[in-house]
Amino acid sequence: MNITKEQIDNLNAVVKVAITKDDYQDKVDTILKDYKKQANIPGFRKGQVPMGLIKKQYGKAVLVDEVNKLLQDNLNKYLTEEKLDVLGNPLPKQQDDFDWDQDELSFEFELGLAPSFEVPLKTKKAITHYKIVADKKMISEQVERIQKQYGKLVSKDTVSKKDEVSGKFVNEEEGIENQTTLEMDQLKSKKAIDSLLGKKVGDVVTLKTKGLLKEDQLLSSILGVARDKAEDLNIKVTFTITEINEREPAELNQELFDKLFGKDAIKSEKELRERIIEDSEKQFEQQADQKLLNDVTEYFIENTKFELPAGFLTKWIQMTGEKELSEEEATEEYQKSEKGLRYQLIEGKVINDNNLQVQFDELKEFAKGFIKSQMAQFGQLDPKEEELDNIAARVLGNQDEVKRLSEQLMSQKLLNLYKEKANLKTKEVTYENFVKEVYG
């Protein structure tokens, strides 16, 4: 077997593979002999079928199969040994009227090669790294939410502005019949508020869905309809009141602090506020870091210039999907995926240049940290190390989970690298201003 490469340009090459009978004939003969032993052909006893008949019936198929295996194994070995960084997979060049009976079989494969480029981490333009702080207003609102959540309900005779009103929404035409609890301070519509104020259990009011709530996304849950349906809903619904309650805020005392954080972890309102600041800013840090990662990614895509073997990749997309695409469809598909491909190459370059690796021990510790944070959400604040090890072992036994966690850990490594080496400017903002500035 002989393999040679013809370089077309920096991004395209053709590999030529020449296979002779010596490369495959022994293997083909061995398989055909096995076929002869097992063949059941009418008119012949098992194992007594003439080899000529076996070759006529199975020879070509066995030959093609063995040659294809040789091609696959040796082509992959060649690409590895020559350290060729290919995009997609080698594409066989079409050969019309190919003669499988010739002594030497020749095959050609098109290669799309990865471009050569550099990624300077010290960006020319300073990229904003947000530091989100919890302001006094936010902390006070969070304290009020906690007091409300853990407060007790006091039954009322009539509806006032701060009450929680339970009842049933009905609209027969739209198939709406949903029992829910409506908080008066969720309402945006002044007409709706006025309609409910002073009402008693058993009273029925008619409300318009359009502009009913301060947060439109809550409409689907109070009406019991799908979110996409609720988005455009502009109808009248009846609301029959079944219960009226005022929520009396919980006292900021040791009993409440212990419920929230465990025995004696917090001992005063001051400590509670400090803990809320600490927890909030940890969450904010994750959002700010994700924003930074996205911004660095976009910067690299926009400012790292290199060509791609577009013609090869379009052809590869056209020929290797579940169904063969037209040239126009493949071109459109390539244009959709080009940005993602560019970033995969850039990310791979950064990872290789900076020797970033995910080791199993650190992946296990990363998984344990993730598990611990999940358990904390369900009140398990201090799980035993043995318990964490056992859960992590089960998680890491699932290859999909290993892939997902490895990607998350690599993203964290990239983020740490960018924080260390990229040209960043820190900007301190409140969460409210961060949302306005980033999401409009």
CSV table of C-alpha atoms in Angstrom, one decimal:
chain,number,residue,atom,x,y,z
A,1,MET,CA,0.0,0.0,0.0
A,2,ASN,CA,1.2,3.5,-0.9
A,3,ILE,CA,-0.2,6.8,0.5
A,4,THR,CA,0.8,10.2,-0.9
A,5,LYS,CA,-0.5,13.7,-0.4
A,6,GLU,CA,-0.8,16.4,-3.0
A,7,GLN,CA,-1.1,19.9,-1.5
A,8,ILE,CA,-3.6,22.0,-3.5
A,9,ASP,CA,-3.3,25.1,-1.3
A,10,ASN,CA,-3.0,26.0,2.4
A,11,LEU,CA,-6.5,24.7,3.1
A,12,ASN,CA,-7.0,21.9,0.7
A,13,ALA,CA,-5.2,18.7,-0.2
A,14,VAL,CA,-5.8,15.4,-1.9
A,15,VAL,CA,-4.6,12.1,-0.5
A,16,LYS,CA,-4.0,9.3,-2.9
A,17,VAL,CA,-4.0,5.6,-1.8
A,18,ALA,CA,-2.8,2.8,-3.9
A,19,ILE,CA,-3.7,-0.8,-2.8
A,20,THR,CA,-2.4,-4.0,-4.4
A,21,LYS,CA,-3.6,-7.5,-4.2
A,22,ASP,CA,-0.9,-8.4,-1.7
A,23,ASP,CA,-2.6,-6.0,0.8
A,24,TYR,CA,-5.9,-7.7,0.9
A,25,GLN,CA,-5.9,-11.1,-1.0
A,26,ASP,CA,-4.9,-13.3,2.0
A,27,LYS,CA,-7.7,-11.8,4.1
A,28,VAL,CA,-10.3,-12.2,1.3
A,29,ASP,CA,-9.3,-15.8,0.7
A,30,THR,CA,-9.6,-16.7,4.4
A,31,ILE,CA,-13.1,-15.2,4.6
A,32,LEU,CA,-14.2,-17.0,1.4
A,33,LYS,CA,-12.9,-20.3,2.8
A,34,ASP,CA,-15.1,-19.7,5.9
A,35,TYR,CA,-18.0,-19.0,3.6
A,36,LYS,CA,-17.4,-22.2,1.8
A,37,LYS,CA,-17.5,-24.2,5.1
A,38,GLN,CA,-20.8,-22.6,6.1
A,39,ALA,CA,-22.6,-22.1,2.8
A,40,ASN,CA,-26.0,-23.7,2.2
A,41,ILE,CA,-26.6,-23.7,-1.5
A,42,PRO,CA,-29.3,-26.0,-3.1
A,43,GLY,CA,-27.7,-29.0,-4.9
A,44,PHE,CA,-24.6,-29.1,-2.7
A,45,ARG,CA,-23.9,-30.6,0.7
A,46,LYS,CA,-22.8,-28.2,3.4
A,47,GLY,CA,-19.0,-27.5,3.0
A,48,GLN,CA,-18.9,-29.1,-0.5
A,49,VAL,CA,-19.8,-26.0,-2.6
A,50,PRO,CA,-17.1,-25.4,-5.2
A,51,MET,CA,-14.8,-22.4,-4.5
A,52,GLY,CA,-15.5,-21.0,-7.9
A,53,LEU,CA,-19.2,-20.7,-7.1
A,54,ILE,CA,-18.4,-19.1,-3.7
A,55,LYS,CA,-16.2,-16.5,-5.4
A,56,LYS,CA,-18.8,-15.8,-8.0
A,57,GLN,CA,-21.5,-15.3,-5.4
A,58,TYR,CA,-19.6,-13.5,-2.6
A,59,GLY,CA,-16.1,-12.6,-3.9
A,60,LYS,CA,-16.9,-9.0,-5.0
A,61,ALA,CA,-18.7,-8.1,-1.8
A,62,VAL,CA,-16.0,-9.5,0.4
A,63,LEU,CA,-13.3,-7.7,-1.7
A,64,VAL,CA,-15.1,-4.4,-1.4
A,65,ASP,CA,-15.6,-4.8,2.3
A,66,GLU,CA,-12.0,-5.6,3.0
A,67,VAL,CA,-10.6,-2.8,0.8
A,68,ASN,CA,-12.9,-0.3,2.6
A,69,LYS,CA,-11.6,-1.5,6.0
A,70,LEU,CA,-8.0,-1.2,4.8
A,71,LEU,CA,-8.7,2.3,3.5
A,72,GLN,CA,-10.4,3.5,6.7
A,73,ASP,CA,-7.7,2.1,9.0
A,74,ASN,CA,-4.7,3.2,7.0
A,75,LEU,CA,-6.1,6.6,6.1
A,76,ASN,CA,-6.8,7.4,9.7
A,77,LYS,CA,-3.3,6.1,10.7
A,78,TYR,CA,-1.7,8.3,8.0
A,79,LEU,CA,-3.5,11.5,9.1
A,80,THR,CA,-2.4,10.8,12.7
A,81,GLU,CA,1.2,10.1,11.8
A,82,GLU,CA,1.5,13.1,9.5
A,83,LYS,CA,-0.2,15.3,12.1
A,84,LEU,CA,-2.7,16.6,9.6
A,85,ASP,CA,-5.3,18.8,11.3
A,86,VAL,CA,-8.4,18.1,9.1
A,87,LEU,CA,-11.9,19.6,9.2
A,88,GLY,CA,-14.8,17.2,8.8
A,89,ASN,CA,-13.8,13.9,7.3
A,90,PRO,CA,-11.9,12.9,4.1
A,91,LEU,CA,-14.2,12.9,1.1
A,92,PRO,CA,-13.7,10.2,-1.5
A,93,LYS,CA,-13.4,11.6,-5.0
A,94,GLN,CA,-16.0,10.1,-7.4
A,95,GLN,CA,-14.5,7.6,-9.9
A,96,ASP,CA,-16.9,6.5,-12.7
A,97,ASP,CA,-16.7,2.9,-14.0
A,98,PHE,CA,-14.3,1.9,-11.2
A,99,ASP,CA,-12.8,-1.6,-12.0
A,100,TRP,CA,-12.5,-3.8,-8.9
A,101,ASP,CA,-10.7,-6.5,-11.0
A,102,GLN,CA,-7.5,-4.5,-11.7
A,103,ASP,CA,-4.3,-5.5,-9.9
A,104,GLU,CA,-3.8,-2.1,-8.3
A,105,LEU,CA,-6.7,-0.1,-6.9
A,106,SER,CA,-6.3,3.6,-6.7
A,107,PHE,CA,-8.4,5.9,-4.5
A,108,GLU,CA,-8.3,9.7,-3.9
A,109,PHE,CA,-9.7,11.6,-0.9
A,110,GLU,CA,-10.2,15.4,-0.6
A,111,LEU,CA,-9.1,17.0,2.7
A,112,GLY,CA,-10.1,20.3,4.2
A,113,LEU,CA,-7.3,21.5,6.4
A,114,ALA,CA,-7.5,23.7,9.5
A,115,PRO,CA,-6.1,27.1,9.0
A,116,SER,CA,-3.0,28.4,10.8
A,117,PHE,CA,-3.6,31.5,13.0
A,118,GLU,CA,-2.7,33.1,16.3
A,119,VAL,CA,-5.0,34.2,19.2
A,120,PRO,CA,-3.4,37.1,21.2
A,121,LEU,CA,-5.0,36.9,24.6
A,122,LYS,CA,-4.0,40.5,25.4
A,123,THR,CA,-6.9,42.1,23.5
A,124,LYS,CA,-6.3,45.5,21.9
A,125,LYS,CA,-9.7,46.7,23.1
A,126,ALA,CA,-10.5,46.6,26.8
A,127,ILE,CA,-13.4,44.3,27.5
A,128,THR,CA,-15.8,45.2,30.3
A,129,HIS,CA,-15.9,42.8,33.3
A,130,TYR,CA,-18.9,43.7,35.4
A,131,LYS,CA,-18.8,43.5,39.2
A,132,ILE,CA,-22.4,43.4,40.3
A,133,VAL,CA,-23.1,44.7,43.8
A,134,ALA,CA,-26.2,44.3,45.9
A,135,ASP,CA,-27.6,47.7,46.8
A,136,LYS,CA,-29.6,48.6,49.9
A,137,LYS,CA,-32.9,48.7,48.0
A,138,MET,CA,-32.5,45.2,46.7
A,139,ILE,CA,-31.5,43.8,50.2
A,140,SER,CA,-34.5,45.4,51.8
A,141,GLU,CA,-36.8,44.0,49.2
A,142,GLN,CA,-35.2,40.5,49.7
A,143,VAL,CA,-35.8,40.8,53.5
A,144,GLU,CA,-39.4,41.8,52.9
A,145,ARG,CA,-39.8,38.8,50.5
A,146,ILE,CA,-38.4,36.4,53.2
A,147,GLN,CA,-40.8,37.9,55.9
A,148,LYS,CA,-43.7,37.5,53.5
A,149,GLN,CA,-42.8,34.0,52.4
A,150,TYR,CA,-42.5,32.8,56.0
A,151,GLY,CA,-45.4,35.0,57.3
A,152,LYS,CA,-48.8,33.6,58.4
A,153,LEU,CA,-52.1,34.1,56.6
A,154,VAL,CA,-54.9,36.0,58.3
A,155,SER,CA,-58.4,35.5,56.9
A,156,LYS,CA,-60.2,38.7,55.8
A,157,ASP,CA,-63.8,39.6,55.0
A,158,THR,CA,-63.1,42.1,52.2
A,159,VAL,CA,-60.3,42.6,49.7
A,160,SER,CA,-57.7,45.3,50.3
A,161,LYS,CA,-54.6,46.4,48.4
A,162,LYS,CA,-52.1,44.0,50.1
A,163,ASP,CA,-54.2,40.9,50.2
A,164,GLU,CA,-53.9,37.5,48.5
A,165,VAL,CA,-57.2,36.6,46.8
A,166,SER,CA,-57.9,32.9,45.9
A,167,GLY,CA,-60.5,32.1,43.3
A,168,LYS,CA,-61.3,30.6,40.0
A,169,PHE,CA,-60.7,32.1,36.5
A,170,VAL,CA,-63.2,31.0,33.9
A,171,ASN,CA,-63.7,31.7,30.2
A,172,GLU,CA,-65.7,28.9,28.5
A,173,GLU,CA,-64.8,29.9,24.9
A,174,GLU,CA,-61.0,29.6,25.6
A,175,GLY,CA,-61.4,26.5,27.8
A,176,ILE,CA,-60.1,28.4,30.9
A,177,GLU,CA,-61.1,27.1,34.3
A,178,ASN,CA,-58.3,27.5,36.8
A,179,GLN,CA,-58.2,27.8,40.6
A,180,THR,CA,-55.4,30.1,41.7
A,181,THR,CA,-54.3,32.6,44.2
A,182,LEU,CA,-53.8,36.2,43.0
A,183,GLU,CA,-51.7,38.7,44.9
A,184,MET,CA,-53.1,42.2,44.7
A,185,ASP,CA,-49.7,43.7,44.4
A,186,GLN,CA,-49.1,41.7,41.2
A,187,LEU,CA,-51.8,43.6,39.5
A,188,LYS,CA,-51.0,46.4,37.0
A,189,SER,CA,-54.5,47.3,35.7
A,190,LYS,CA,-56.0,50.1,37.8
A,191,LYS,CA,-59.5,49.0,36.6
A,192,ALA,CA,-58.8,45.4,37.8
A,193,ILE,CA,-57.6,46.7,41.2
A,194,ASP,CA,-60.7,48.9,41.6
A,195,SER,CA,-63.0,46.0,40.6
A,196,LEU,CA,-61.6,43.7,43.4
A,197,LEU,CA,-61.2,46.2,46.2
A,198,GLY,CA,-64.0,45.7,48.9
A,199,LYS,CA,-65.2,42.5,47.3
A,200,LYS,CA,-66.2,39.5,49.5
A,201,VAL,CA,-66.0,35.7,49.3
A,202,GLY,CA,-68.5,34.5,46.6
A,203,ASP,CA,-68.4,37.8,44.6
A,204,VAL,CA,-67.7,37.5,40.9
A,205,VAL,CA,-65.7,40.1,39.0
A,206,THR,CA,-64.9,40.4,35.3
A,207,LEU,CA,-61.3,41.2,34.4
A,208,LYS,CA,-59.4,41.8,31.1
A,209,THR,CA,-56.3,39.7,30.5
A,210,LYS,CA,-54.5,42.4,28.5
A,211,GLY,CA,-52.3,44.5,30.8
A,212,LEU,CA,-53.7,42.7,33.9
A,213,LEU,CA,-50.3,42.0,35.6
A,214,LYS,CA,-47.1,43.8,36.2
A,215,GLU,CA,-45.2,40.7,34.9
A,216,ASP,CA,-46.9,39.4,31.8
A,217,GLN,CA,-45.1,36.0,32.1
A,218,LEU,CA,-47.2,35.2,35.2
A,219,LEU,CA,-50.5,35.3,33.1
A,220,SER,CA,-50.1,31.7,31.8
A,221,SER,CA,-49.8,30.3,35.4
A,222,ILE,CA,-52.8,32.1,36.9
A,223,LEU,CA,-55.0,31.2,33.9
A,224,GLY,CA,-53.7,27.7,33.5
A,225,VAL,CA,-52.8,28.1,29.8
A,226,ALA,CA,-49.7,27.6,27.7
A,227,ARG,CA,-47.2,30.5,27.8
A,228,ASP,CA,-47.3,31.0,24.0
A,229,LYS,CA,-51.1,31.2,24.2
A,230,ALA,CA,-51.0,33.7,27.1
A,231,GLU,CA,-48.7,36.0,25.2
A,232,ASP,CA,-51.3,37.2,22.8
A,233,LEU,CA,-54.4,36.7,25.0
A,234,ASN,CA,-56.8,39.6,25.0
A,235,ILE,CA,-60.1,38.4,26.5
A,236,LYS,CA,-62.4,38.9,29.4
A,237,VAL,CA,-62.4,36.3,32.2
A,238,THR,CA,-64.6,36.0,35.3
A,239,PHE,CA,-63.0,35.5,38.7
A,240,THR,CA,-65.0,34.0,41.5
A,241,ILE,CA,-63.5,34.8,44.9
A,242,THR,CA,-63.2,31.8,47.3
A,243,GLU,CA,-60.9,33.1,49.9
A,244,ILE,CA,-59.3,36.4,51.1
A,245,ASN,CA,-56.2,36.5,53.2
A,246,GLU,CA,-53.7,39.0,54.4
A,247,ARG,CA,-50.1,37.7,54.8
A,248,GLU,CA,-48.7,38.9,58.1
A,249,PRO,CA,-44.9,39.3,57.8
A,250,ALA,CA,-42.8,37.0,59.9
A,251,GLU,CA,-40.8,38.5,62.7
A,252,LEU,CA,-37.0,38.8,62.2
A,253,ASN,CA,-36.1,36.6,65.1
A,254,GLN,CA,-33.9,33.6,65.9
A,255,GLU,CA,-36.7,31.2,65.0
A,256,LEU,CA,-36.8,32.6,61.4
A,257,PHE,CA,-33.0,32.8,61.1
A,258,ASP,CA,-32.7,29.1,62.1
A,259,LYS,CA,-35.3,28.1,59.6
A,260,LEU,CA,-33.4,29.9,56.8
A,261,PHE,CA,-29.8,29.0,57.6
A,262,GLY,CA,-29.6,26.3,60.4
A,263,LYS,CA,-29.2,26.6,64.1
A,264,ASP,CA,-27.4,29.8,65.2
A,265,ALA,CA,-25.8,30.4,61.8
A,266,ILE,CA,-27.3,33.9,61.8
A,267,LYS,CA,-28.1,35.8,65.0
A,268,SER,CA,-29.3,39.2,64.0
A,269,GLU,CA,-31.0,41.2,61.2
A,270,LYS,CA,-27.6,42.8,60.5
A,271,GLU,CA,-26.0,39.3,59.9
A,272,LEU,CA,-29.1,38.3,57.8
A,273,ARG,CA,-28.5,41.3,55.5
A,274,GLU,CA,-24.8,40.5,55.3
A,275,ARG,CA,-25.6,36.9,54.4
A,276,ILE,CA,-28.1,38.1,51.7
A,277,ILE,CA,-25.4,40.4,50.2
A,278,GLU,CA,-22.9,37.5,50.2
A,279,ASP,CA,-25.2,35.0,48.6
A,280,SER,CA,-26.6,37.5,46.1
A,281,GLU,CA,-23.2,38.7,44.9
A,282,LYS,CA,-22.1,35.0,44.4
A,283,GLN,CA,-25.0,34.6,42.1
A,284,PHE,CA,-24.3,37.9,40.4
A,285,GLU,CA,-20.7,36.9,39.9
A,286,GLN,CA,-21.8,33.8,37.9
A,287,GLN,CA,-23.9,36.1,35.6
A,288,ALA,CA,-21.1,38.6,35.2
A,289,ASP,CA,-18.6,35.8,34.4
A,290,GLN,CA,-20.9,34.4,31.8
A,291,LYS,CA,-21.3,37.8,30.3
A,292,LEU,CA,-17.5,38.2,30.2
A,293,LEU,CA,-17.1,34.7,28.6
A,294,ASN,CA,-19.6,35.7,25.9
A,295,ASP,CA,-18.0,39.0,25.2
A,296,VAL,CA,-14.5,37.5,24.9
A,297,THR,CA,-15.9,34.9,22.6
A,298,GLU,CA,-17.5,37.5,20.4
A,299,TYR,CA,-14.3,39.6,20.4
A,300,PHE,CA,-12.2,36.7,19.3
A,301,ILE,CA,-14.6,35.7,16.5
A,302,GLU,CA,-14.7,39.3,15.2
A,303,ASN,CA,-11.0,40.0,15.5
A,304,THR,CA,-9.3,36.6,14.7
A,305,LYS,CA,-9.0,36.6,10.9
A,306,PHE,CA,-8.4,33.3,8.9
A,307,GLU,CA,-9.8,31.6,5.9
A,308,LEU,CA,-11.7,28.3,5.9
A,309,PRO,CA,-11.9,25.7,3.1
A,310,ALA,CA,-15.5,26.8,2.4
A,311,GLY,CA,-15.9,24.8,-0.8
A,312,PHE,CA,-14.7,21.6,0.9
A,313,LEU,CA,-16.9,22.1,4.0
A,314,THR,CA,-20.0,22.9,1.9
A,315,LYS,CA,-19.4,19.7,-0.1
A,316,TRP,CA,-18.9,17.8,3.1
A,317,ILE,CA,-22.2,19.1,4.6
A,318,GLN,CA,-23.9,18.3,1.3
A,319,MET,CA,-22.7,14.6,1.3
A,320,THR,CA,-22.5,13.5,4.9
A,321,GLY,CA,-25.9,14.5,6.4
A,322,GLU,CA,-28.9,12.1,7.0
A,323,LYS,CA,-30.1,13.0,3.5
A,324,GLU,CA,-28.0,14.5,0.7
A,325,LEU,CA,-28.6,18.2,0.3
A,326,SER,CA,-28.7,20.3,-2.8
A,327,GLU,CA,-25.7,22.7,-3.3
A,328,GLU,CA,-27.9,25.6,-2.4
A,329,GLU,CA,-29.1,23.9,0.8
A,330,ALA,CA,-25.6,22.9,1.8
A,331,THR,CA,-24.3,26.5,1.2
A,332,GLU,CA,-27.1,27.9,3.4
A,333,GLU,CA,-26.2,25.3,6.1
A,334,TYR,CA,-22.5,26.1,5.9
A,335,GLN,CA,-23.3,29.8,6.3
A,336,LYS,CA,-25.4,29.1,9.5
A,337,SER,CA,-22.6,27.0,11.0
A,338,GLU,CA,-19.5,29.0,10.0
A,339,LYS,CA,-19.5,31.2,13.1
A,340,GLY,CA,-19.7,28.2,15.4
A,341,LEU,CA,-16.9,26.5,13.5
A,342,ARG,CA,-14.7,29.5,13.7
A,343,TYR,CA,-15.1,29.7,17.5
A,344,GLN,CA,-14.5,25.9,17.9
A,345,LEU,CA,-11.1,26.4,16.1
A,346,ILE,CA,-10.3,29.5,18.2
A,347,GLU,CA,-11.2,27.8,21.4
A,348,GLY,CA,-9.2,24.7,20.5
A,349,LYS,CA,-6.2,27.0,19.7
A,350,VAL,CA,-6.4,28.8,23.0
A,351,ILE,CA,-6.7,25.4,24.9
A,352,ASN,CA,-3.7,23.9,23.1
A,353,ASP,CA,-1.5,27.0,23.3
A,354,ASN,CA,-2.1,27.3,27.0
A,355,ASN,CA,-2.0,23.6,27.8
A,356,LEU,CA,-5.5,23.6,29.4
A,357,GLN,CA,-6.5,20.1,30.4
A,358,VAL,CA,-9.3,18.4,32.4
A,359,GLN,CA,-7.9,15.8,34.7
A,360,PHE,CA,-10.1,13.1,36.2
A,361,ASP,CA,-9.4,14.1,39.8
A,362,GLU,CA,-10.3,17.8,39.3
A,363,LEU,CA,-13.4,16.7,37.3
A,364,LYS,CA,-14.5,14.6,40.3
A,365,GLU,CA,-14.0,17.6,42.7
A,366,PHE,CA,-15.9,19.8,40.3
A,367,ALA,CA,-18.7,17.3,40.2
A,368,LYS,CA,-18.8,17.1,44.0
A,369,GLY,CA,-19.0,20.9,44.2
A,370,PHE,CA,-21.9,20.9,41.8
A,371,ILE,CA,-23.7,18.1,43.8
A,372,LYS,CA,-23.1,20.0,47.1
A,373,SER,CA,-24.7,23.2,45.7
A,374,GLN,CA,-27.7,21.2,44.5
A,375,MET,CA,-28.1,19.5,47.9
A,376,ALA,CA,-27.9,22.8,49.6
A,377,GLN,CA,-31.0,24.0,47.7
A,378,PHE,CA,-32.9,21.2,49.3
A,379,GLY,CA,-31.7,22.0,52.8
A,380,GLN,CA,-28.7,19.6,53.0
A,381,LEU,CA,-26.1,22.1,54.0
A,382,ASP,CA,-23.4,19.8,55.3
A,383,PRO,CA,-23.3,16.4,53.4
A,384,LYS,CA,-20.7,13.8,54.4
A,385,GLU,CA,-17.6,13.4,52.1
A,386,GLU,CA,-18.4,9.7,51.6
A,387,GLU,CA,-21.9,10.6,50.4
A,388,LEU,CA,-20.5,13.1,47.9
A,389,ASP,CA,-18.0,10.6,46.7
A,390,ASN,CA,-20.7,8.0,46.1
A,391,ILE,CA,-23.0,10.4,44.2
A,392,ALA,CA,-20.1,11.7,42.1
A,393,ALA,CA,-19.1,8.2,41.2
A,394,ARG,CA,-22.6,7.5,39.9
A,395,VAL,CA,-22.7,10.8,38.0
A,396,LEU,CA,-19.3,10.2,36.4
A,397,GLY,CA,-20.4,6.7,35.3
A,398,ASN,CA,-22.7,8.4,32.8
A,399,GLN,CA,-20.7,9.5,29.7
A,400,ASP,CA,-23.2,12.2,28.9
A,401,GLU,CA,-22.7,13.7,32.3
A,402,VAL,CA,-18.9,13.4,32.0
A,403,LYS,CA,-19.1,15.3,28.7
A,404,ARG,CA,-21.3,18.0,30.1
A,405,LEU,CA,-19.3,18.5,33.3
A,406,SER,CA,-16.0,18.5,31.3
A,407,GLU,CA,-17.3,21.2,29.1
A,408,GLN,CA,-18.3,23.3,32.1
A,409,LEU,CA,-15.0,22.8,33.8
A,410,MET,CA,-13.1,23.7,30.6
A,411,SER,CA,-15.2,26.9,30.3
A,412,GLN,CA,-14.2,27.7,33.9
A,413,LYS,CA,-10.5,27.2,33.0
A,414,LEU,CA,-10.9,29.5,29.9
A,415,LEU,CA,-12.7,32.1,32.0
A,416,ASN,CA,-9.8,32.1,34.6
A,417,LEU,CA,-7.3,32.4,31.8
A,418,TYR,CA,-9.1,35.4,30.3
A,419,LYS,CA,-9.3,37.0,33.7
A,420,GLU,CA,-5.6,36.6,34.1
A,421,LYS,CA,-4.4,37.6,30.6
A,422,ALA,CA,-7.0,39.5,28.7
A,423,ASN,CA,-7.3,43.3,28.7
A,424,LEU,CA,-10.2,43.8,31.0
A,425,LYS,CA,-11.7,46.9,32.7
A,426,THR,CA,-13.8,46.4,35.8
A,427,LYS,CA,-17.1,48.2,36.0
A,428,GLU,CA,-19.1,48.1,39.3
A,429,VAL,CA,-22.9,48.2,38.8
A,430,THR,CA,-26.1,47.3,40.7
A,431,TYR,CA,-28.0,44.3,39.5
A,432,GLU,CA,-30.8,46.6,38.2
A,433,ASN,CA,-28.3,48.7,36.1
A,434,PHE,CA,-26.5,45.5,34.9
A,435,VAL,CA,-29.8,44.2,33.5
A,436,LYS,CA,-30.6,47.5,31.8
A,437,GLU,CA,-27.1,47.9,30.4
A,438,VAL,CA,-26.7,44.3,29.2
A,439,TYR,CA,-30.2,43.3,28.2
A,440,GLY,CA,-31.8,46.6,27.5
